[in-house]
Amino acid sequence: MQKQQELYRGKAKTVFTTNDADKLILEFRNDTSAFDGEIIEQLDRKGEINNKFNHFIMQKIEAEGIETQLIERLSDTESLVKKLDMIPVECVVRNFAAGSMCKRLGIEEGKALSPSTFEFFLKNDALHDPMVNDFHILVFGWATQAQIDEMKSITLKINQILKQLFDQAGMLLVDFKLEFGVFEGRLVLGDEFSPDGCRLWDKETRKKMDKDRFRQGLGSVVETYIEVAQRLGVKL
Ligand code: TMP
Ligand code: ASP
């Protein structure tokens, strides 16, 4: 597979075209951003760890019969993926209250949520990723009703799979964000799953083990990502 030109540079990953029009290469960089790109820092080894972490989680999801974008990991920081037509919304599931839910609704951090909640956000940094609902998505043509229904059901199914996986490794899956796209007419899980896009707390101590360490200046960001990977058995 030949890497060709840069197609898109996101906050933490760069997307390259390849000699196959249906395939792209994702490069996971060390850049770490918070507050919609307002703060960006390079954290040594973060790209490599997220690439390996993402590969591990996507394989677990595929093993449960859910199609993902990932084809194979090519190097420490690169993965080959299917070229999806991305849907510009983020799907967020929460098992415990944290982050924007606490700010928006005045809920205390750490409150267990039963049932788990599902929220859509528009992927738009300039607008600070505003929350949107099914009607907005339909009326502005971001996705069809069938795709909306499928994004919800797949995201909730992934929550069941990953909650158990993290629980067995001594962590609470507090919340996470997924993005989907369309490949040959099918809805497929895209983007990444890494500690950059979820919240993980130690089950006993509730130590934060995700990007909140960076957002909140708690330190030991990459060291903690490595601890999460090691607990799960991700080979680094
Ligand atoms: P929030 O509490 O800021 O709404 O975030 C909920 C979860 O989604 C949290 O694990 C972080 C993740 N997330 C992203 O990864 N990128 C984003 O742009 C947003 C809004 C959330
Ligand atoms: N992913 C967004 C950003 O980088 C939001 C966040 O993670 O805080 O700015």
Short mmCIF file of C-alpha atoms and ligand atoms in Angstrom, two decimals:
data_model
loop_
_atom_site.label_atom_id
_atom_site.label_comp_id
_atom_site.label_asym_id
_atom_site.label_seq_id
_atom_site.Cartn_x
_atom_site.Cartn_y
_atom_site.Cartn_z
CA MET A 1 0.00 0.00 0.00
CA GLN A 2 1.48 3.33 -1.06
CA LYS A 3 0.90 6.42 1.05
CA GLN A 4 0.10 9.38 -1.22
CA GLN A 5 -0.90 12.91 -0.35
CA GLU A 6 -2.33 14.43 2.81
CA LEU A 7 -6.12 14.59 2.51
CA TYR A 8 -7.01 16.11 5.87
CA ARG A 9 -5.20 17.15 9.04
CA GLY A 10 -7.33 16.87 12.18
CA LYS A 11 -6.34 17.88 15.71
CA ALA A 12 -4.71 14.54 16.55
CA LYS A 13 -4.65 12.51 13.33
CA THR A 14 -3.67 13.10 9.71
CA VAL A 15 -5.47 11.30 6.89
CA PHE A 16 -3.55 10.30 3.72
CA THR A 17 -4.80 8.94 0.42
CA THR A 18 -3.30 5.72 -0.93
CA ASN A 19 -3.01 4.14 -4.36
CA ASP A 20 -6.36 2.42 -3.62
CA ALA A 21 -9.24 4.94 -3.88
CA ASP A 22 -11.24 3.01 -1.23
CA LYS A 23 -8.48 3.04 1.38
CA LEU A 24 -6.85 5.71 3.52
CA ILE A 25 -3.99 5.80 5.99
CA LEU A 26 -4.60 7.35 9.42
CA GLU A 27 -1.52 8.71 11.15
CA PHE A 28 -1.90 9.11 14.91
CA ARG A 29 0.16 12.13 16.00
CA ASN A 30 1.42 13.12 19.44
CA ASP A 31 -0.70 16.28 19.34
CA THR A 32 -3.17 16.40 22.19
CA SER A 33 -5.89 19.01 22.14
CA ALA A 34 -8.48 20.27 24.58
CA PHE A 35 -11.31 22.78 24.51
CA ASP A 36 -11.93 22.41 20.76
CA GLY A 37 -8.31 22.90 19.80
CA GLU A 38 -7.71 25.94 22.02
CA ILE A 39 -4.89 24.08 23.77
CA ILE A 40 -2.59 21.74 21.86
CA GLU A 41 0.52 20.02 23.20
CA GLN A 42 2.76 17.24 21.93
CA LEU A 43 2.93 14.31 24.29
CA ASP A 44 5.74 11.89 23.55
CA ARG A 45 4.51 8.39 22.41
CA LYS A 46 0.81 9.36 22.57
CA GLY A 47 0.29 8.71 18.83
CA GLU A 48 1.79 5.25 19.02
CA ILE A 49 -0.19 4.31 22.12
CA ASN A 50 -3.50 5.52 20.69
CA ASN A 51 -2.88 3.72 17.39
CA LYS A 52 -2.20 0.43 19.18
CA PHE A 53 -5.05 1.00 21.64
CA ASN A 54 -7.48 1.77 18.80
CA HIS A 55 -6.42 -1.36 16.91
CA PHE A 56 -7.03 -3.51 20.01
CA ILE A 57 -10.49 -2.05 20.71
CA MET A 58 -11.63 -2.11 17.07
CA GLN A 59 -10.69 -5.81 16.87
CA LYS A 60 -12.83 -6.50 19.96
CA ILE A 61 -15.74 -4.62 18.37
CA GLU A 62 -15.34 -6.47 15.02
CA ALA A 63 -15.28 -9.77 16.93
CA GLU A 64 -18.81 -8.94 18.14
CA GLY A 65 -20.03 -8.60 14.54
CA ILE A 66 -19.88 -4.79 14.22
CA GLU A 67 -18.16 -3.48 11.08
CA THR A 68 -15.39 -0.93 11.67
CA GLN A 69 -13.25 1.19 9.39
CA LEU A 70 -10.01 -0.47 10.46
CA ILE A 71 -8.28 -2.82 8.02
CA GLU A 72 -4.86 -3.26 9.62
CA ARG A 73 -2.19 -1.53 11.66
CA LEU A 74 0.70 -0.61 9.38
CA SER A 75 3.30 0.78 11.78
CA ASP A 76 3.62 2.22 15.29
CA THR A 77 1.61 5.31 14.36
CA GLU A 78 -0.26 4.37 11.15
CA SER A 79 -3.32 2.27 10.32
CA LEU A 80 -4.95 1.39 7.01
CA VAL A 81 -8.69 2.08 6.98
CA LYS A 82 -11.68 1.98 4.63
CA LYS A 83 -12.50 5.39 3.16
CA LEU A 84 -15.83 6.31 4.71
CA ASP A 85 -18.18 9.11 3.81
CA MET A 86 -18.27 10.53 7.36
CA ILE A 87 -21.49 11.62 9.06
CA PRO A 88 -20.69 14.94 10.81
CA VAL A 89 -22.12 14.04 14.23
CA GLU A 90 -20.60 12.58 17.37
CA CYS A 91 -22.44 9.85 19.29
CA VAL A 92 -21.89 10.04 23.05
CA VAL A 93 -22.99 7.44 25.60
CA ARG A 94 -22.65 8.07 29.32
CA ASN A 95 -22.73 5.55 32.16
CA PHE A 96 -21.76 8.11 34.83
CA ALA A 97 -22.25 11.88 34.80
CA ALA A 98 -19.13 13.89 33.91
CA GLY A 99 -17.93 16.66 31.64
CA SER A 100 -20.47 18.67 29.70
CA MET A 101 -23.45 16.84 31.19
CA CYS A 102 -22.51 18.11 34.67
CA LYS A 103 -21.99 21.66 33.40
CA ARG A 104 -25.14 21.73 31.30
CA LEU A 105 -27.53 20.15 33.78
CA GLY A 106 -25.91 20.90 37.14
CA ILE A 107 -25.54 17.17 37.88
CA GLU A 108 -22.88 16.05 40.34
CA GLU A 109 -19.86 14.32 38.76
CA GLY A 110 -19.89 10.57 39.25
CA LYS A 111 -23.65 10.01 39.48
CA ALA A 112 -24.45 6.58 38.01
CA LEU A 113 -26.82 6.85 35.04
CA SER A 114 -29.36 4.10 34.53
CA PRO A 115 -30.29 3.69 31.76
CA SER A 116 -27.12 4.92 30.07
CA THR A 117 -27.79 8.14 28.15
CA PHE A 118 -27.26 8.77 24.45
CA GLU A 119 -26.54 12.23 22.99
CA PHE A 120 -25.69 13.57 19.53
CA PHE A 121 -23.30 16.51 19.04
CA LEU A 122 -22.53 18.34 15.81
CA LYS A 123 -18.87 17.98 14.88
CA ASN A 124 -17.93 21.64 14.58
CA ASP A 125 -15.09 23.15 16.63
CA ALA A 126 -15.96 26.74 15.68
CA LEU A 127 -19.42 26.20 17.23
CA HIS A 128 -17.93 24.16 20.13
CA ASP A 129 -19.68 20.92 19.09
CA PRO A 130 -23.25 21.89 20.06
CA MET A 131 -25.69 19.22 21.15
CA VAL A 132 -28.22 18.37 18.43
CA ASN A 133 -31.21 16.03 18.22
CA ASP A 134 -32.66 13.66 15.62
CA PHE A 135 -34.74 16.46 14.08
CA HIS A 136 -31.70 18.66 13.47
CA ILE A 137 -29.84 15.76 11.89
CA LEU A 138 -32.77 14.97 9.59
CA VAL A 139 -33.74 18.51 8.65
CA PHE A 140 -30.18 19.51 7.75
CA GLY A 141 -29.57 16.23 5.91
CA TRP A 142 -26.61 15.03 8.02
CA ALA A 143 -28.04 11.49 8.18
CA THR A 144 -31.23 9.56 7.39
CA GLN A 145 -33.66 8.26 10.03
CA ALA A 146 -32.39 4.72 9.40
CA GLN A 147 -28.80 5.86 9.97
CA ILE A 148 -29.81 7.75 13.14
CA ASP A 149 -31.51 4.62 14.50
CA GLU A 150 -28.52 2.46 13.59
CA MET A 151 -25.97 4.89 15.11
CA LYS A 152 -27.90 4.74 18.39
CA SER A 153 -28.30 0.98 18.46
CA ILE A 154 -24.67 0.23 17.46
CA THR A 155 -23.28 2.77 19.97
CA LEU A 156 -25.35 1.27 22.78
CA LYS A 157 -24.26 -2.24 21.78
CA ILE A 158 -20.61 -1.11 21.82
CA ASN A 159 -21.23 0.32 25.29
CA GLN A 160 -22.29 -3.12 26.52
CA ILE A 161 -19.17 -4.74 25.00
CA LEU A 162 -16.69 -2.13 26.27
CA LYS A 163 -18.23 -1.62 29.72
CA GLN A 164 -17.55 -5.29 30.39
CA LEU A 165 -14.07 -5.19 28.87
CA PHE A 166 -12.98 -2.23 31.02
CA ASP A 167 -14.74 -3.60 34.10
CA GLN A 168 -12.68 -6.82 33.85
CA ALA A 169 -9.56 -4.63 33.76
CA GLY A 170 -10.60 -2.71 36.90
CA MET A 171 -11.95 0.42 35.21
CA LEU A 172 -15.28 2.19 34.83
CA LEU A 173 -16.21 3.28 31.32
CA VAL A 174 -17.70 6.64 32.28
CA ASP A 175 -18.53 7.89 28.78
CA PHE A 176 -17.24 7.81 25.21
CA LYS A 177 -17.66 9.33 21.77
CA LEU A 178 -17.99 7.48 18.46
CA GLU A 179 -18.22 8.66 14.87
CA PHE A 180 -19.74 6.77 11.94
CA GLY A 181 -19.52 6.91 8.17
CA VAL A 182 -20.89 5.14 5.14
CA PHE A 183 -18.94 2.57 3.10
CA GLU A 184 -20.58 0.93 0.05
CA GLY A 185 -23.98 1.94 1.46
CA ARG A 186 -23.36 0.41 4.90
CA LEU A 187 -23.06 2.32 8.18
CA VAL A 188 -19.56 1.64 9.55
CA LEU A 189 -17.82 2.71 12.77
CA GLY A 190 -15.08 5.23 11.94
CA ASP A 191 -12.55 7.50 13.64
CA GLU A 192 -10.90 6.02 16.75
CA PHE A 193 -11.49 4.65 20.22
CA SER A 194 -8.71 5.68 22.61
CA PRO A 195 -8.36 7.41 26.00
CA ASP A 196 -8.53 10.69 24.04
CA GLY A 197 -12.23 10.14 23.29
CA CYS A 198 -13.59 8.48 26.40
CA ARG A 199 -13.54 8.78 30.18
CA LEU A 200 -12.13 5.94 32.26
CA TRP A 201 -11.89 5.84 36.04
CA ASP A 202 -10.19 3.32 38.24
CA LYS A 203 -12.98 1.18 39.72
CA GLU A 204 -11.72 1.41 43.29
CA THR A 205 -10.11 4.84 43.59
CA ARG A 206 -11.92 6.63 40.72
CA LYS A 207 -8.55 7.96 39.53
CA LYS A 208 -9.02 9.61 36.11
CA MET A 209 -7.24 7.60 33.42
CA ASP A 210 -8.20 9.45 30.21
CA LYS A 211 -7.79 12.82 28.48
CA ASP A 212 -9.28 14.61 31.51
CA ARG A 213 -5.74 14.27 32.94
CA PHE A 214 -4.67 16.65 30.15
CA ARG A 215 -7.77 18.88 30.19
CA GLN A 216 -7.54 19.31 33.96
CA GLY A 217 -3.72 19.51 34.17
CA LEU A 218 -3.48 16.41 36.36
CA GLY A 219 -0.17 15.29 34.80
CA SER A 220 1.13 11.79 33.88
CA VAL A 221 -1.10 11.70 30.79
CA VAL A 222 0.83 9.22 28.63
CA GLU A 223 1.99 7.19 31.66
CA THR A 224 -1.68 6.69 32.59
CA TYR A 225 -2.69 5.77 28.99
CA ILE A 226 0.07 3.13 29.16
CA GLU A 227 -1.36 1.83 32.42
CA VAL A 228 -4.82 1.53 30.81
CA ALA A 229 -3.31 -0.33 27.83
CA GLN A 230 -1.37 -2.68 30.08
CA ARG A 231 -4.41 -3.48 32.22
CA LEU A 232 -6.32 -4.44 29.06
CA GLY A 233 -3.46 -6.46 27.61
CA VAL A 234 -2.74 -4.16 24.64
CA LYS A 235 0.74 -4.96 23.31
CA LEU A 236 2.78 -1.75 23.15
P1 TMP B 1 -18.35 15.88 27.03
O1 TMP B 1 -18.59 15.53 28.45
O2 TMP B 1 -17.35 16.96 26.80
O3 TMP B 1 -19.64 16.10 26.27
O4 TMP B 1 -17.69 14.57 26.35
C1 TMP B 1 -18.28 13.30 26.44
C2 TMP B 1 -17.31 12.25 25.95
O5 TMP B 1 -17.08 12.40 24.55
C3 TMP B 1 -15.93 12.35 26.60
O6 TMP B 1 -15.44 11.04 26.81
C4 TMP B 1 -15.08 13.06 25.57
C5 TMP B 1 -15.72 12.67 24.27
N1 TMP B 1 -15.66 13.75 23.28
C6 TMP B 1 -14.65 13.74 22.34
O7 TMP B 1 -13.82 12.83 22.31
N2 TMP B 1 -14.59 14.74 21.44
C7 TMP B 1 -15.47 15.75 21.40
O8 TMP B 1 -15.36 16.64 20.55
C8 TMP B 1 -16.54 15.75 22.38
C9 TMP B 1 -17.56 16.84 22.41
C10 TMP B 1 -16.58 14.74 23.29
N1 ASP B 2 -11.64 16.83 21.13
C1 ASP B 2 -11.92 18.20 21.47
C2 ASP B 2 -10.64 19.03 21.41
O1 ASP B 2 -9.64 18.58 21.15
C3 ASP B 2 -12.61 18.32 22.78
C4 ASP B 2 -11.86 17.80 23.95
O2 ASP B 2 -11.36 16.69 23.89
O3 ASP B 2 -11.80 18.50 24.98
O4 ASP B 2 -10.52 20.18 21.58
#
